[in-house]
Amino acid sequence: MAGKLYLIPTIISDETQHVVIPQQVKDVLPEIKHFLAEDLRTARRFLSSLKVYPTIE
């Protein structure tokens, strides 16, 4: 069973996300079903700010 590991960069400031996060990353995010994150709250907030992924509970 082959899989893919995507390493998604995080941003330091909300104002820089459009410059720092490439469109290719935004395009692949909706296809990802499982995430590993160091901090759930920060990851949830980050994904929500990109507006490309449904709400994460």
mmCIF file of N, CA and C in Angstrom:
data_model
loop_
_atom_site.group_PDB
_atom_site.id
_atom_site.type_symbol
_atom_site.label_atom_id
_atom_site.label_comp_id
_atom_site.label_asym_id
_atom_site.label_seq_id
_atom_site.Cartn_x
_atom_site.Cartn_y
_atom_site.Cartn_z
ATOM 1 N N MET A 1 0.846 -1.177 0.000
ATOM 2 C CA MET A 1 0.000 0.000 0.000
ATOM 3 C C MET A 1 0.895 1.246 0.000
ATOM 4 N N ALA A 2 0.980 1.899 -1.110
ATOM 5 C CA ALA A 2 1.782 3.115 -1.226
ATOM 6 C C ALA A 2 0.953 4.313 -0.803
ATOM 7 N N GLY A 3 1.597 5.245 -0.181
ATOM 8 C CA GLY A 3 0.915 6.457 0.248
ATOM 9 C C GLY A 3 1.783 7.665 -0.038
ATOM 10 N N LYS A 4 1.276 8.798 0.320
ATOM 11 C CA LYS A 4 2.015 10.042 0.127
ATOM 12 C C LYS A 4 2.041 10.793 1.445
ATOM 13 N N LEU A 5 3.153 11.431 1.695
ATOM 14 C CA LEU A 5 3.304 12.267 2.878
ATOM 15 C C LEU A 5 3.476 13.702 2.403
ATOM 16 N N TYR A 6 2.565 14.560 2.803
ATOM 17 C CA TYR A 6 2.647 15.976 2.453
ATOM 18 C C TYR A 6 3.100 16.747 3.687
ATOM 19 N N LEU A 7 4.141 17.521 3.554
ATOM 20 C CA LEU A 7 4.610 18.396 4.621
ATOM 21 C C LEU A 7 4.130 19.798 4.281
ATOM 22 N N ILE A 8 3.236 20.299 5.096
ATOM 23 C CA ILE A 8 2.602 21.587 4.818
ATOM 24 C C ILE A 8 3.219 22.641 5.725
ATOM 25 N N PRO A 9 3.782 23.688 5.145
ATOM 26 C CA PRO A 9 4.391 24.730 5.971
ATOM 27 C C PRO A 9 3.330 25.537 6.714
ATOM 28 N N THR A 10 3.707 26.035 7.862
ATOM 29 C CA THR A 10 2.818 26.933 8.590
ATOM 30 C C THR A 10 3.354 28.349 8.458
ATOM 31 N N ILE A 11 2.517 29.295 8.795
ATOM 32 C CA ILE A 11 2.893 30.699 8.633
ATOM 33 C C ILE A 11 3.172 31.328 9.993
ATOM 34 N N ILE A 12 3.929 32.381 9.981
ATOM 35 C CA ILE A 12 4.231 33.107 11.212
ATOM 36 C C ILE A 12 3.182 34.179 11.456
ATOM 37 N N SER A 13 2.685 34.764 10.384
ATOM 38 C CA SER A 13 1.720 35.854 10.490
ATOM 39 C C SER A 13 0.579 35.626 9.505
ATOM 40 N N ASP A 14 -0.641 35.933 9.917
ATOM 41 C CA ASP A 14 -1.801 35.762 9.040
ATOM 42 C C ASP A 14 -1.696 36.599 7.770
ATOM 43 N N GLU A 15 -1.019 37.719 7.841
ATOM 44 C CA GLU A 15 -0.915 38.606 6.683
ATOM 45 C C GLU A 15 -0.024 38.036 5.586
ATOM 46 N N THR A 16 0.797 37.040 5.911
ATOM 47 C CA THR A 16 1.745 36.519 4.923
ATOM 48 C C THR A 16 1.299 35.225 4.260
ATOM 49 N N GLN A 17 0.153 34.675 4.647
ATOM 50 C CA GLN A 17 -0.229 33.357 4.130
ATOM 51 C C GLN A 17 -0.384 33.326 2.617
ATOM 52 N N HIS A 18 -0.821 34.403 1.997
ATOM 53 C CA HIS A 18 -1.011 34.413 0.543
ATOM 54 C C HIS A 18 0.321 34.447 -0.199
ATOM 55 N N VAL A 19 1.364 34.891 0.480
ATOM 56 C CA VAL A 19 2.688 34.943 -0.124
ATOM 57 C C VAL A 19 3.465 33.659 0.156
ATOM 58 N N VAL A 20 3.303 33.110 1.347
ATOM 59 C CA VAL A 20 4.104 31.976 1.801
ATOM 60 C C VAL A 20 3.554 30.628 1.329
ATOM 61 N N ILE A 21 2.245 30.463 1.311
ATOM 62 C CA ILE A 21 1.632 29.179 0.968
ATOM 63 C C ILE A 21 1.386 29.118 -0.541
ATOM 64 N N PRO A 22 2.100 28.238 -1.246
ATOM 65 C CA PRO A 22 1.917 28.136 -2.696
ATOM 66 C C PRO A 22 0.527 27.604 -3.067
ATOM 67 N N GLN A 23 0.075 27.931 -4.242
ATOM 68 C CA GLN A 23 -1.230 27.469 -4.707
ATOM 69 C C GLN A 23 -1.287 25.945 -4.793
ATOM 70 N N GLN A 24 -0.162 25.295 -5.090
ATOM 71 C CA GLN A 24 -0.139 23.831 -5.161
ATOM 72 C C GLN A 24 -0.526 23.211 -3.821
ATOM 73 N N VAL A 25 -0.114 23.830 -2.732
ATOM 74 C CA VAL A 25 -0.470 23.337 -1.399
ATOM 75 C C VAL A 25 -1.969 23.493 -1.186
ATOM 76 N N LYS A 26 -2.506 24.629 -1.544
ATOM 77 C CA LYS A 26 -3.945 24.864 -1.392
ATOM 78 C C LYS A 26 -4.756 23.903 -2.257
ATOM 79 N N ASP A 27 -4.227 23.543 -3.420
ATOM 80 C CA ASP A 27 -4.936 22.637 -4.321
ATOM 81 C C ASP A 27 -5.001 21.210 -3.778
ATOM 82 N N VAL A 28 -3.970 20.775 -3.078
ATOM 83 C CA VAL A 28 -3.912 19.390 -2.602
ATOM 84 C C VAL A 28 -4.606 19.213 -1.243
ATOM 85 N N LEU A 29 -4.774 20.253 -0.477
ATOM 86 C CA LEU A 29 -5.365 20.131 0.862
ATOM 87 C C LEU A 29 -6.735 19.455 0.892
ATOM 88 N N PRO A 30 -7.660 19.771 0.005
ATOM 89 C CA PRO A 30 -8.971 19.100 0.062
ATOM 90 C C PRO A 30 -8.900 17.590 -0.165
ATOM 91 N N GLU A 31 -7.825 17.102 -0.774
ATOM 92 C CA GLU A 31 -7.673 15.672 -1.032
ATOM 93 C C GLU A 31 -7.136 14.908 0.175
ATOM 94 N N ILE A 32 -6.575 15.604 1.141
ATOM 95 C CA ILE A 32 -5.971 14.958 2.308
ATOM 96 C C ILE A 32 -7.058 14.629 3.321
ATOM 97 N N LYS A 33 -7.063 13.372 3.775
ATOM 98 C CA LYS A 33 -8.092 12.921 4.713
ATOM 99 C C LYS A 33 -7.608 12.895 6.158
ATOM 100 N N HIS A 34 -6.317 12.721 6.380
ATOM 101 C CA HIS A 34 -5.783 12.592 7.732
ATOM 102 C C HIS A 34 -4.606 13.549 7.911
ATOM 103 N N PHE A 35 -4.561 14.161 9.068
ATOM 104 C CA PHE A 35 -3.489 15.098 9.385
ATOM 105 C C PHE A 35 -2.823 14.697 10.694
ATOM 106 N N LEU A 36 -1.535 14.913 10.782
ATOM 107 C CA LEU A 36 -0.796 14.821 12.035
ATOM 108 C C LEU A 36 -0.330 16.232 12.339
ATOM 109 N N ALA A 37 -0.599 16.683 13.540
ATOM 110 C CA ALA A 37 -0.239 18.059 13.889
ATOM 111 C C ALA A 37 0.335 18.096 15.296
ATOM 112 N N GLU A 38 1.285 18.986 15.494
ATOM 113 C CA GLU A 38 1.870 19.154 16.821
ATOM 114 C C GLU A 38 0.848 19.760 17.773
ATOM 115 N N ASP A 39 0.080 20.711 17.292
ATOM 116 C CA ASP A 39 -0.915 21.385 18.130
ATOM 117 C C ASP A 39 -2.233 21.440 17.356
ATOM 118 N N LEU A 40 -3.233 20.724 17.842
ATOM 119 C CA LEU A 40 -4.517 20.625 17.143
ATOM 120 C C LEU A 40 -5.157 21.991 16.927
ATOM 121 N N ARG A 41 -5.156 22.807 17.960
ATOM 122 C CA ARG A 41 -5.800 24.120 17.861
ATOM 123 C C ARG A 41 -5.148 24.989 16.776
ATOM 124 N N THR A 42 -3.835 25.019 16.771
ATOM 125 C CA THR A 42 -3.114 25.814 15.776
ATOM 126 C C THR A 42 -3.349 25.268 14.368
ATOM 127 N N ALA A 43 -3.311 23.955 14.219
ATOM 128 C CA ALA A 43 -3.530 23.343 12.906
ATOM 129 C C ALA A 43 -4.938 23.617 12.398
ATOM 130 N N ARG A 44 -5.918 23.484 13.273
ATOM 131 C CA ARG A 44 -7.313 23.736 12.885
ATOM 132 C C ARG A 44 -7.485 25.183 12.442
ATOM 133 N N ARG A 45 -6.906 26.094 13.191
ATOM 134 C CA ARG A 45 -7.006 27.521 12.861
ATOM 135 C C ARG A 45 -6.318 27.824 11.522
ATOM 136 N N PHE A 46 -5.166 27.211 11.325
ATOM 137 C CA PHE A 46 -4.415 27.416 10.088
ATOM 138 C C PHE A 46 -5.197 26.915 8.875
ATOM 139 N N LEU A 47 -5.727 25.687 8.951
ATOM 140 C CA LEU A 47 -6.493 25.133 7.831
ATOM 141 C C LEU A 47 -7.754 25.945 7.568
ATOM 142 N N SER A 48 -8.394 26.414 8.620
ATOM 143 C CA SER A 48 -9.590 27.245 8.446
ATOM 144 C C SER A 48 -9.253 28.562 7.762
ATOM 145 N N SER A 49 -8.095 29.121 8.082
ATOM 146 C CA SER A 49 -7.712 30.410 7.492
ATOM 147 C C SER A 49 -7.464 30.303 5.988
ATOM 148 N N LEU A 50 -7.084 29.118 5.517
ATOM 149 C CA LEU A 50 -6.844 28.934 4.084
ATOM 150 C C LEU A 50 -8.134 28.795 3.292
ATOM 151 N N LYS A 51 -9.227 28.502 3.980
ATOM 152 C CA LYS A 51 -10.555 28.396 3.364
ATOM 153 C C LYS A 51 -10.597 27.393 2.210
ATOM 154 N N VAL A 52 -9.875 26.299 2.360
ATOM 155 C CA VAL A 52 -9.888 25.256 1.334
ATOM 156 C C VAL A 52 -10.281 23.905 1.916
ATOM 157 N N TYR A 53 -10.552 23.859 3.187
ATOM 158 C CA TYR A 53 -10.845 22.593 3.850
ATOM 159 C C TYR A 53 -12.085 22.767 4.710
ATOM 160 N N PRO A 54 -12.941 21.748 4.806
ATOM 161 C CA PRO A 54 -14.144 21.873 5.648
ATOM 162 C C PRO A 54 -13.790 22.024 7.125
ATOM 163 N N THR A 55 -14.759 22.383 7.917
ATOM 164 C CA THR A 55 -14.550 22.570 9.348
ATOM 165 C C THR A 55 -14.048 21.282 9.987
ATOM 166 N N ILE A 56 -13.039 21.399 10.813
ATOM 167 C CA ILE A 56 -12.473 20.244 11.512
ATOM 168 C C ILE A 56 -12.935 20.287 12.958
ATOM 169 N N GLU A 57 -13.550 19.223 13.409
ATOM 170 C CA GLU A 57 -14.043 19.136 14.794
ATOM 171 C C GLU A 57 -13.009 18.492 15.676
#
